[in-house]
Amino acid sequence: SAMESVDGAVRTLPSSGRLSRGLLFGRTHGRIGLSSRSRLLQPAPLSQKNADHQRTAFLLRKQWTLYSVTPLYRFSNAHLKDYTRLLSAFVAAEKQKGLAVEVGVELDIKVAFSSLPDLRGSDQDQAAILVQLSSRSKASKKNSEEKLIWSGWFCSVSGEDFSENVPEGFTCLPLFLTNGAESYTAIVGSWFQKTFDCYFRRLAISPLNLSWMAAMWTGCKVDKTVPALELVFSVPHLPQPLDISYAIHPEDAKALWDTVQKTPGEVTQEEVDVFMDCLYSHFHRHFKIHLSAAKLVKVSTAIASAHCDGIIKFLQSQYLTGVLMLLTELAISQIQ
Amino acid sequence: HIATSLPLPSERDHLRPRIDMIVFIIDIQSKYSLTTIEASLAYVDARFFLGKVCFLVTGVGRMNCCSIDMNAIWKLREDYCSPVLFGELESEEIRVATAQRLLRMLQICAGHVPGVSALSFSTLMRISAYD
């Protein structure tokens, strides 16, 4: 298939402590242990000024599967109409080969490319590109409605550090999000790979990064009534798989976070550790279970929910770019 | 001898042979393993940190399951002046290779290798780890 699975290979590492994977060091650019590991909650306020929440409302409350994408070669915003035509032809051809989802149902698949200029962190980011597949039953062509069957969008929020260092001719949109059947994702993905010489990989989210999300998103102010902060853990090394779900009252979680966080708008690794340790101690006091020995697999907050397999749901439009900024950073780490 | 935490039970002190080296094993997929080790370090006599302690980190092959920030590991190395080794203990080959490496270190710590003392492990601590 066009997409690679989440598991990386097991590696032997030399005993001097040198590690060959950039992901371990986050944004330290290959230098070990020299960053203080802090992150901003939102991109610079300037970019939020003209954000039209209506236009991006359709992205909310849908489950998106995450991928990292290497830079696209010779991609241009000016050619979206051509891409529409080419991808339509490709999808039709794949259908002929019998690789489409539904067998025996005659479907006309319409492709649409569009640009989402609001989804970026700064002017240096490329505008997000949205690809949508709609179907219309061939039988009743005249009045039948088009049904949206698949969506995928490429974006980059505050990815300047990465895009600045990329050679001429490449467009950086490292984050790819899809909603819809996996088979269409594979078809669209292979077309992009063939056309722009890029490479997709499922974006996995480590328990460490999920804890960051739990802490960062708990700190976000939301006007309406807020659902509980929920953490789901998977317990390893058991004959039967066991999941533990830990729900924390949102006001308690926010109160805890408020005592931990020092600089508004900025979060550090130390603060995340203290926040999580408090939650773990509380759980241990009641249930005598060390959640820190289990694997954090899912985090749900009022802002968004994220799963370690690389699945996200956006719940608040005002924090959409903030979440995308974090996801862009993870996608870039996975590429490098 | 294997222990899940320190201090070791004092009842068996008189039966225990001399301890030449301590290897602290950290599973990068378990934050709990790190906190247990941090707590256990307090029970180690300072003389061990002259080359007779090392940290073995396992689970790094699957970075997607990482629950510990690597900076915390580097901080242990700095604070305790002890080397950090990496090994995927789930793979038999690596397990054997790691065991051989540790055995060699143990021979030196126990004084069985003439001309080489545990103090020379401090050379593993030098900036060669930095790119």
Coordinates of C-alpha atoms in Angstrom, one line a residue:
Chain A
S1 CA 0.0 0.0 0.0
A2 CA 1.1 3.6 -0.4
M3 CA 1.2 4.2 3.3
E4 CA 3.8 2.8 5.8
S5 CA 2.7 1.4 9.1
V6 CA 3.5 2.9 12.4
D7 CA 6.1 0.5 13.8
G8 CA 9.7 1.5 13.4
A9 CA 12.5 -1.1 13.2
V10 CA 14.3 -2.2 16.3
R11 CA 17.8 -0.8 16.3
T12 CA 21.1 -1.5 18.0
L13 CA 22.6 1.6 19.4
P14 CA 26.3 2.1 20.2
S15 CA 27.2 2.3 23.9
S16 CA 28.7 5.8 23.7
G17 CA 25.2 7.1 23.9
R18 CA 24.9 8.4 20.4
L19 CA 21.5 8.1 18.8
S20 CA 20.8 8.3 15.2
R21 CA 17.1 9.3 15.3
G22 CA 16.3 13.0 15.4
L23 CA 12.9 12.4 17.0
L24 CA 14.4 11.6 20.4
F25 CA 15.6 15.2 20.7
G26 CA 12.6 17.0 19.4
R27 CA 13.7 20.3 18.2
T28 CA 17.3 20.2 19.3
H29 CA 18.4 19.8 15.7
G30 CA 20.7 16.8 16.3
R31 CA 22.4 18.1 19.3
I32 CA 21.8 16.0 22.4
G33 CA 20.1 17.4 25.5
L34 CA 20.7 21.1 24.8
S35 CA 17.1 22.3 24.6
S36 CA 15.0 23.2 27.6
R37 CA 12.0 21.7 25.8
S38 CA 9.3 24.4 26.0
R39 CA 6.5 25.0 23.5
L40 CA 4.1 27.8 22.8
L41 CA 0.4 27.2 23.0
Q42 CA -0.6 29.2 20.0
P43 CA 1.2 30.7 16.9
A44 CA 1.7 34.4 17.0
P45 CA -1.6 36.3 17.5
L46 CA -1.2 38.2 14.2
S47 CA -2.2 35.1 12.3
Q48 CA -5.3 34.8 14.3
K49 CA -6.6 38.2 13.3
N50 CA -8.3 37.2 10.0
A51 CA -9.1 33.7 10.9
D52 CA -12.6 32.9 9.7
H53 CA -13.9 30.2 11.9
Q54 CA -16.8 29.5 9.7
R55 CA -14.7 28.4 6.8
T56 CA -12.9 25.8 8.9
A57 CA -15.8 24.7 11.0
F58 CA -16.2 21.6 8.8
L59 CA -12.9 20.3 10.1
L60 CA -14.2 20.1 13.7
R61 CA -15.6 17.0 15.4
K62 CA -14.4 14.7 12.6
Q63 CA -11.9 12.0 13.2
W64 CA -8.7 12.7 11.2
T65 CA -5.9 10.2 10.6
L66 CA -2.5 11.8 10.6
Y67 CA 0.5 11.4 8.3
S68 CA 3.8 13.1 7.9
V69 CA 4.7 14.1 4.3
T70 CA 8.1 14.9 2.9
P71 CA 8.2 18.1 0.8
L72 CA 6.4 18.1 -2.5
Y73 CA 8.5 18.7 -5.6
R74 CA 7.2 21.1 -8.2
F75 CA 3.8 21.6 -6.5
S76 CA 2.0 24.9 -7.3
N77 CA -1.1 26.5 -5.9
A78 CA -1.7 27.9 -9.4
H79 CA -2.3 24.5 -10.9
L80 CA -5.1 23.2 -8.6
K81 CA -7.4 22.9 -11.6
D82 CA -4.9 20.7 -13.5
Y83 CA -4.4 18.5 -10.4
T84 CA -8.1 18.1 -10.1
R85 CA -8.3 16.8 -13.6
L86 CA -5.2 14.5 -13.3
L87 CA -6.3 13.1 -10.0
S88 CA -9.9 12.4 -11.3
A89 CA -8.4 10.5 -14.2
F90 CA -6.2 8.5 -11.8
V91 CA -9.1 7.7 -9.5
A92 CA -11.2 6.6 -12.5
A93 CA -8.3 4.4 -13.7
E94 CA -7.9 2.8 -10.3
K95 CA -11.6 2.1 -10.2
Q96 CA -11.3 0.3 -13.5
K97 CA -8.6 -1.8 -12.0
G98 CA -11.1 -2.7 -9.4
L99 CA -9.3 -1.1 -6.5
A100 CA -12.1 1.2 -5.4
V101 CA -14.1 0.5 -2.3
E102 CA -17.5 -0.5 -3.4
V103 CA -18.1 -3.4 -5.7
G104 CA -21.2 -3.5 -7.9
V105 CA -22.3 0.1 -7.1
E106 CA -21.7 2.5 -10.0
L107 CA -20.3 5.6 -8.6
D108 CA -19.1 8.7 -10.3
I109 CA -16.3 10.1 -8.2
K110 CA -15.7 13.8 -8.4
V111 CA -12.4 15.3 -7.2
A112 CA -12.0 18.9 -5.8
F113 CA -8.8 20.7 -4.9
S114 CA -9.1 23.9 -2.9
S115 CA -6.8 26.1 -0.8
L116 CA -7.4 27.0 2.8
P117 CA -5.3 30.2 3.4
D118 CA -6.5 30.6 7.0
L119 CA -4.8 27.4 8.1
R120 CA -1.3 28.6 8.7
G121 CA 0.8 30.1 11.4
S122 CA 2.5 32.9 9.5
D123 CA 2.9 34.2 6.0
Q124 CA 5.9 32.0 5.6
D125 CA 3.8 28.9 5.9
Q126 CA 2.2 27.5 2.7
A127 CA -1.6 27.8 2.6
A128 CA -3.3 24.5 3.4
I129 CA -4.5 22.4 0.5
L130 CA -7.8 20.5 0.7
V131 CA -8.6 17.5 -1.5
Q132 CA -12.2 16.2 -1.5
L133 CA -13.7 13.2 -3.2
S134 CA -17.5 13.2 -3.6
S135 CA -19.7 10.6 -5.1
R136 CA -22.8 10.7 -7.1
S137 CA -24.8 7.7 -8.1
K138 CA -24.7 7.2 -11.9
A139 CA -28.3 6.0 -11.9
S140 CA -30.0 9.2 -11.1
K141 CA -27.6 11.8 -12.5
K142 CA -29.8 14.8 -12.7
N143 CA -31.0 15.6 -9.2
S144 CA -28.9 13.4 -7.1
E145 CA -26.8 15.1 -4.4
E146 CA -23.1 14.8 -4.2
K147 CA -22.0 13.0 -1.1
L148 CA -18.7 13.8 0.4
I149 CA -16.9 10.4 0.8
W150 CA -13.3 11.4 1.5
S151 CA -11.3 14.4 2.6
G152 CA -7.7 15.0 2.9
W153 CA -5.7 18.1 3.6
F154 CA -2.1 19.2 3.7
C155 CA -1.0 21.9 6.0
S156 CA 1.9 23.5 7.8
V157 CA 1.6 25.8 10.9
S158 CA 4.7 27.5 12.0
G159 CA 7.0 25.2 10.1
E160 CA 9.3 27.9 9.0
D161 CA 12.4 26.3 10.5
F162 CA 11.9 23.3 8.3
S163 CA 10.8 25.0 5.1
E164 CA 13.6 27.5 5.2
N165 CA 16.2 24.7 4.9
V166 CA 14.6 22.9 2.0
P167 CA 16.0 23.3 -1.5
E168 CA 14.4 25.2 -4.4
G169 CA 11.3 23.8 -6.0
F170 CA 10.0 22.0 -2.9
T171 CA 6.8 22.9 -1.1
C172 CA 6.6 22.1 2.6
L173 CA 3.3 20.9 3.9
P174 CA 4.5 18.3 6.3
L175 CA 1.1 17.4 7.9
F176 CA -1.5 15.4 6.1
L177 CA -4.9 14.6 7.6
T178 CA -7.5 12.2 6.2
N179 CA -11.1 11.3 6.8
G180 CA -12.8 8.5 4.9
A181 CA -12.0 5.1 3.6
E182 CA -8.4 3.9 3.8
S183 CA -8.6 2.7 0.2
Y184 CA -9.2 6.2 -1.1
T185 CA -6.4 7.5 1.1
A186 CA -4.1 4.9 -0.6
I187 CA -5.2 6.0 -4.1
V188 CA -4.8 9.7 -3.4
G189 CA -1.5 9.1 -1.6
S190 CA 0.0 7.1 -4.5
W191 CA -1.0 9.8 -6.9
F192 CA 0.7 12.4 -4.8
Q193 CA 3.8 10.2 -4.4
K194 CA 4.0 9.6 -8.1
T195 CA 3.3 13.2 -9.1
F196 CA 5.4 15.1 -6.5
D197 CA 8.0 12.6 -5.4
C198 CA 7.0 12.7 -1.8
Y199 CA 6.6 10.1 0.9
F200 CA 3.8 9.5 3.4
R201 CA 4.1 7.9 6.8
R202 CA 1.5 7.4 9.5
L203 CA 2.3 9.9 12.3
A204 CA 2.5 8.1 15.6
I205 CA 2.2 10.1 18.8
S206 CA 4.3 8.9 21.7
P207 CA 3.0 8.8 25.2
L208 CA 5.4 11.6 26.0
N209 CA 3.8 13.9 23.4
L210 CA 0.4 12.8 24.5
S211 CA 1.2 14.0 28.0
W212 CA 2.2 17.4 26.5
M213 CA -1.2 17.5 24.8
A214 CA -3.0 16.7 28.0
A215 CA -1.2 19.5 29.9
M216 CA -1.3 22.1 27.1
W217 CA -4.9 21.6 26.2
T218 CA -6.1 21.6 29.9
G219 CA -4.6 25.0 30.2
C220 CA -6.7 26.4 27.3
K221 CA -9.6 28.7 28.3
V222 CA -13.0 27.6 27.0
D223 CA -16.2 29.5 27.4
K224 CA -18.8 26.8 27.4
T225 CA -19.1 23.8 29.8
V226 CA -16.1 21.6 29.4
P227 CA -16.0 17.8 29.3
A228 CA -13.7 15.9 31.6
L229 CA -10.0 15.4 30.9
E230 CA -9.8 11.8 30.0
L231 CA -6.6 9.7 29.8
V232 CA -6.6 6.2 28.5
F233 CA -3.8 3.8 29.3
S234 CA -2.9 0.4 27.9
V235 CA -1.3 -2.0 30.3
P236 CA 1.6 -3.9 28.8
H237 CA 2.8 -7.5 29.4
L238 CA -0.5 -9.0 30.2
P239 CA -2.0 -12.1 28.6
Q240 CA -5.3 -10.2 28.1
P241 CA -5.1 -6.6 27.0
L242 CA -6.3 -4.2 29.6
D243 CA -7.2 -0.5 29.2
I244 CA -7.5 1.9 32.1
S245 CA -9.6 5.1 31.5
Y246 CA -8.9 7.9 34.0
A247 CA -11.3 10.8 33.9
I248 CA -10.6 14.0 35.8
H249 CA -13.1 16.7 36.5
P250 CA -12.3 19.6 34.2
E251 CA -12.2 22.2 36.9
D252 CA -9.9 20.1 39.0
A253 CA -7.6 19.5 36.1
K254 CA -7.6 23.2 35.2
A255 CA -7.0 24.2 38.9
L256 CA -4.1 21.8 39.1
W257 CA -2.6 23.1 35.8
D258 CA -3.0 26.7 37.0
T259 CA -0.8 26.0 40.0
V260 CA 1.8 24.4 37.8
Q261 CA 2.2 26.6 34.9
K262 CA 4.4 29.7 35.3
T263 CA 4.5 31.6 32.1
P264 CA 1.1 32.0 30.3
G265 CA 1.1 30.9 26.8
E266 CA 4.2 28.8 27.2
V267 CA 4.6 25.2 28.6
T268 CA 7.8 23.5 29.7
Q269 CA 8.8 19.8 30.1
E270 CA 9.1 20.3 33.9
E271 CA 5.5 21.6 34.1
V272 CA 4.2 18.7 32.1
D273 CA 6.1 16.3 34.3
V274 CA 4.7 17.9 37.5
F275 CA 1.2 17.9 36.2
M276 CA 1.3 14.3 35.1
D277 CA 3.0 13.1 38.3
C278 CA 0.2 14.8 40.4
L279 CA -2.4 12.9 38.4
Y280 CA -0.5 9.6 38.7
S281 CA 0.0 10.0 42.5
H282 CA -3.7 10.8 42.9
F283 CA -4.6 7.6 41.0
H284 CA -2.1 5.6 43.0
R285 CA -3.5 6.8 46.3
H286 CA -6.9 5.5 45.4
F287 CA -6.2 2.4 43.3
K288 CA -2.6 1.4 44.2
I289 CA -1.8 1.2 40.5
H290 CA 1.2 3.0 39.0
L291 CA -0.2 4.6 35.8
S292 CA 3.4 5.7 35.0
A293 CA 4.2 2.1 34.3
A294 CA 1.4 1.8 31.7
K295 CA 1.4 3.3 28.2
L296 CA -0.7 6.5 27.7
V297 CA -2.5 5.8 24.4
K298 CA -5.3 8.5 24.3
V299 CA -6.0 11.9 25.6
S300 CA -9.3 13.7 25.4
T301 CA -9.8 17.3 26.4
A302 CA -12.2 20.1 25.5
I303 CA -9.9 21.4 22.8
A304 CA -9.1 18.1 21.0
S305 CA -8.6 14.4 21.5
A306 CA -5.6 12.5 20.3
H307 CA -4.7 8.8 20.0
C308 CA -1.2 7.4 19.8
D309 CA -1.9 5.7 16.5
G310 CA -2.0 9.2 15.0
I311 CA -5.7 10.1 15.1
I312 CA -7.0 13.5 16.1
K313 CA -10.3 15.2 16.6
F314 CA -10.5 19.0 16.7
L315 CA -13.2 20.3 19.0
Q316 CA -12.6 24.1 19.3
S317 CA -12.0 26.3 16.3
Q318 CA -10.3 29.0 18.2
Y319 CA -7.5 26.6 19.2
L320 CA -7.3 24.8 15.8
T321 CA -4.1 26.5 14.7
G322 CA -2.5 25.9 18.1
V323 CA -3.1 22.2 17.8
L324 CA -2.0 22.1 14.2
M325 CA 1.2 23.9 15.2
L326 CA 2.0 21.0 17.6
L327 CA 1.1 18.4 15.1
T328 CA 3.2 20.1 12.4
E329 CA 6.1 20.0 14.8
L330 CA 5.6 16.2 15.3
A331 CA 5.3 15.6 11.6
I332 CA 8.5 17.5 10.9
S333 CA 10.3 15.5 13.6
Q334 CA 9.2 12.3 12.0
I335 CA 10.4 13.4 8.6
Q336 CA 13.9 14.5 9.8
Chain B
H1 CA 21.8 -10.2 41.5
I2 CA 18.6 -8.4 40.4
A3 CA 16.5 -6.0 42.4
T4 CA 13.4 -4.0 41.5
S5 CA 14.5 -1.1 43.7
L6 CA 17.0 0.0 46.4
P7 CA 17.8 -0.3 49.2
L8 CA 18.4 -4.0 49.3
P9 CA 16.8 -5.8 52.2
S10 CA 19.2 -5.6 55.1
E11 CA 18.4 -9.1 56.5
R12 CA 20.6 -10.6 53.8
D13 CA 23.5 -8.2 54.1
H14 CA 25.8 -10.8 55.7
L15 CA 25.1 -13.3 53.0
R16 CA 25.7 -10.9 50.1
P17 CA 29.0 -11.0 48.3
R18 CA 30.9 -7.7 47.5
I19 CA 29.1 -5.5 45.0
D20 CA 31.4 -4.5 42.2
M21 CA 29.1 -2.7 39.8
I22 CA 25.5 -1.5 39.6
V23 CA 23.5 -1.3 36.4
F24 CA 20.3 0.7 36.5
I25 CA 17.9 -0.4 33.8
I26 CA 15.5 2.2 32.5
D27 CA 12.7 1.2 30.2
I28 CA 12.0 4.3 28.0
Q29 CA 8.4 3.1 27.7
S30 CA 7.8 3.4 31.4
K31 CA 8.0 6.6 33.3
Y32 CA 7.7 4.5 36.5
S33 CA 11.0 2.8 35.8
L34 CA 12.7 6.2 35.7
T35 CA 11.1 7.4 39.0
T36 CA 12.0 4.2 40.7
I37 CA 15.6 4.5 39.7
E38 CA 15.8 8.2 40.7
A39 CA 14.6 7.1 44.1
S40 CA 16.9 4.2 44.4
L41 CA 20.0 6.3 43.5
A42 CA 19.7 8.0 46.9
Y43 CA 20.7 4.7 48.5
V44 CA 23.9 4.2 46.6
D45 CA 27.2 5.0 48.4
A46 CA 29.0 7.8 46.6
R47 CA 32.1 5.7 46.0
F48 CA 30.2 3.6 43.4
F49 CA 29.9 6.7 41.2
L50 CA 33.6 6.4 40.4
G51 CA 33.0 4.2 37.5
K52 CA 31.0 1.4 39.1
V53 CA 27.6 2.6 38.1
C54 CA 26.1 2.7 34.7
F55 CA 22.6 3.2 33.2
L56 CA 21.2 0.8 30.6
V57 CA 18.3 2.2 28.6
T58 CA 16.0 -0.2 26.8
G59 CA 13.0 0.3 24.5
V60 CA 14.6 3.0 22.4
G61 CA 14.1 1.1 19.2
R62 CA 10.4 2.0 19.2
M63 CA 10.5 5.8 19.6
N64 CA 6.7 5.9 19.2
C65 CA 6.3 4.4 22.6
C66 CA 8.6 6.8 24.4
S67 CA 7.2 7.9 27.8
I68 CA 10.4 9.5 29.0
D69 CA 12.0 12.7 27.8
M70 CA 15.6 12.0 26.8
N71 CA 16.8 15.1 28.6
A72 CA 16.0 13.3 31.9
I73 CA 18.4 10.5 30.9
W74 CA 21.1 12.9 30.0
K75 CA 20.6 14.7 33.3
L76 CA 21.2 11.4 35.1
R77 CA 24.4 10.9 33.2
E78 CA 25.5 14.4 34.1
D79 CA 24.4 14.4 37.8
Y80 CA 25.9 10.9 38.5
C81 CA 28.9 11.0 36.2
S82 CA 28.0 7.6 34.9
P83 CA 27.8 6.3 31.4
V84 CA 24.5 5.5 29.6
L85 CA 24.3 2.4 27.5
F86 CA 21.5 1.5 25.1
G87 CA 20.3 -2.0 24.3
E88 CA 17.1 -3.5 23.0
L89 CA 16.8 -6.3 25.5
E90 CA 13.9 -7.9 23.6
S91 CA 16.2 -9.0 20.8
E92 CA 18.3 -12.0 21.8
E93 CA 21.4 -10.9 19.9
I94 CA 21.4 -7.5 21.5
R95 CA 20.7 -9.1 24.9
V96 CA 23.8 -11.3 24.5
A97 CA 26.0 -8.5 23.2
T98 CA 24.9 -6.2 26.0
A99 CA 25.5 -8.9 28.6
Q100 CA 29.0 -9.4 27.2
R101 CA 29.7 -5.7 27.3
L102 CA 28.5 -5.5 30.9
L103 CA 30.5 -8.5 31.9
R104 CA 33.6 -6.9 30.5
M105 CA 32.9 -3.8 32.5
L106 CA 32.3 -5.9 35.6
Q107 CA 35.7 -7.6 35.2
I108 CA 37.3 -4.2 35.2
C109 CA 35.2 -2.9 38.2
A110 CA 36.2 -6.1 40.1
G111 CA 39.8 -5.4 39.4
H112 CA 40.4 -8.5 37.3
V113 CA 41.9 -6.6 34.4
P114 CA 45.4 -5.5 35.1
G115 CA 46.2 -1.9 34.3
V116 CA 42.6 -0.8 33.8
S117 CA 40.5 0.6 36.7
A118 CA 36.9 1.5 36.9
L119 CA 38.0 5.2 36.9
S120 CA 38.8 4.9 33.2
F121 CA 35.1 4.6 32.4
S122 CA 34.9 8.4 32.9
T123 CA 36.4 8.6 29.4
L124 CA 33.0 7.3 28.1
M125 CA 31.5 10.4 29.6
R126 CA 33.4 12.8 27.4
I127 CA 31.9 15.1 24.7
S128 CA 32.3 12.3 22.1
A129 CA 28.6 11.9 22.6
Y130 CA 27.9 15.3 21.2
D131 CA 27.8 15.7 17.4

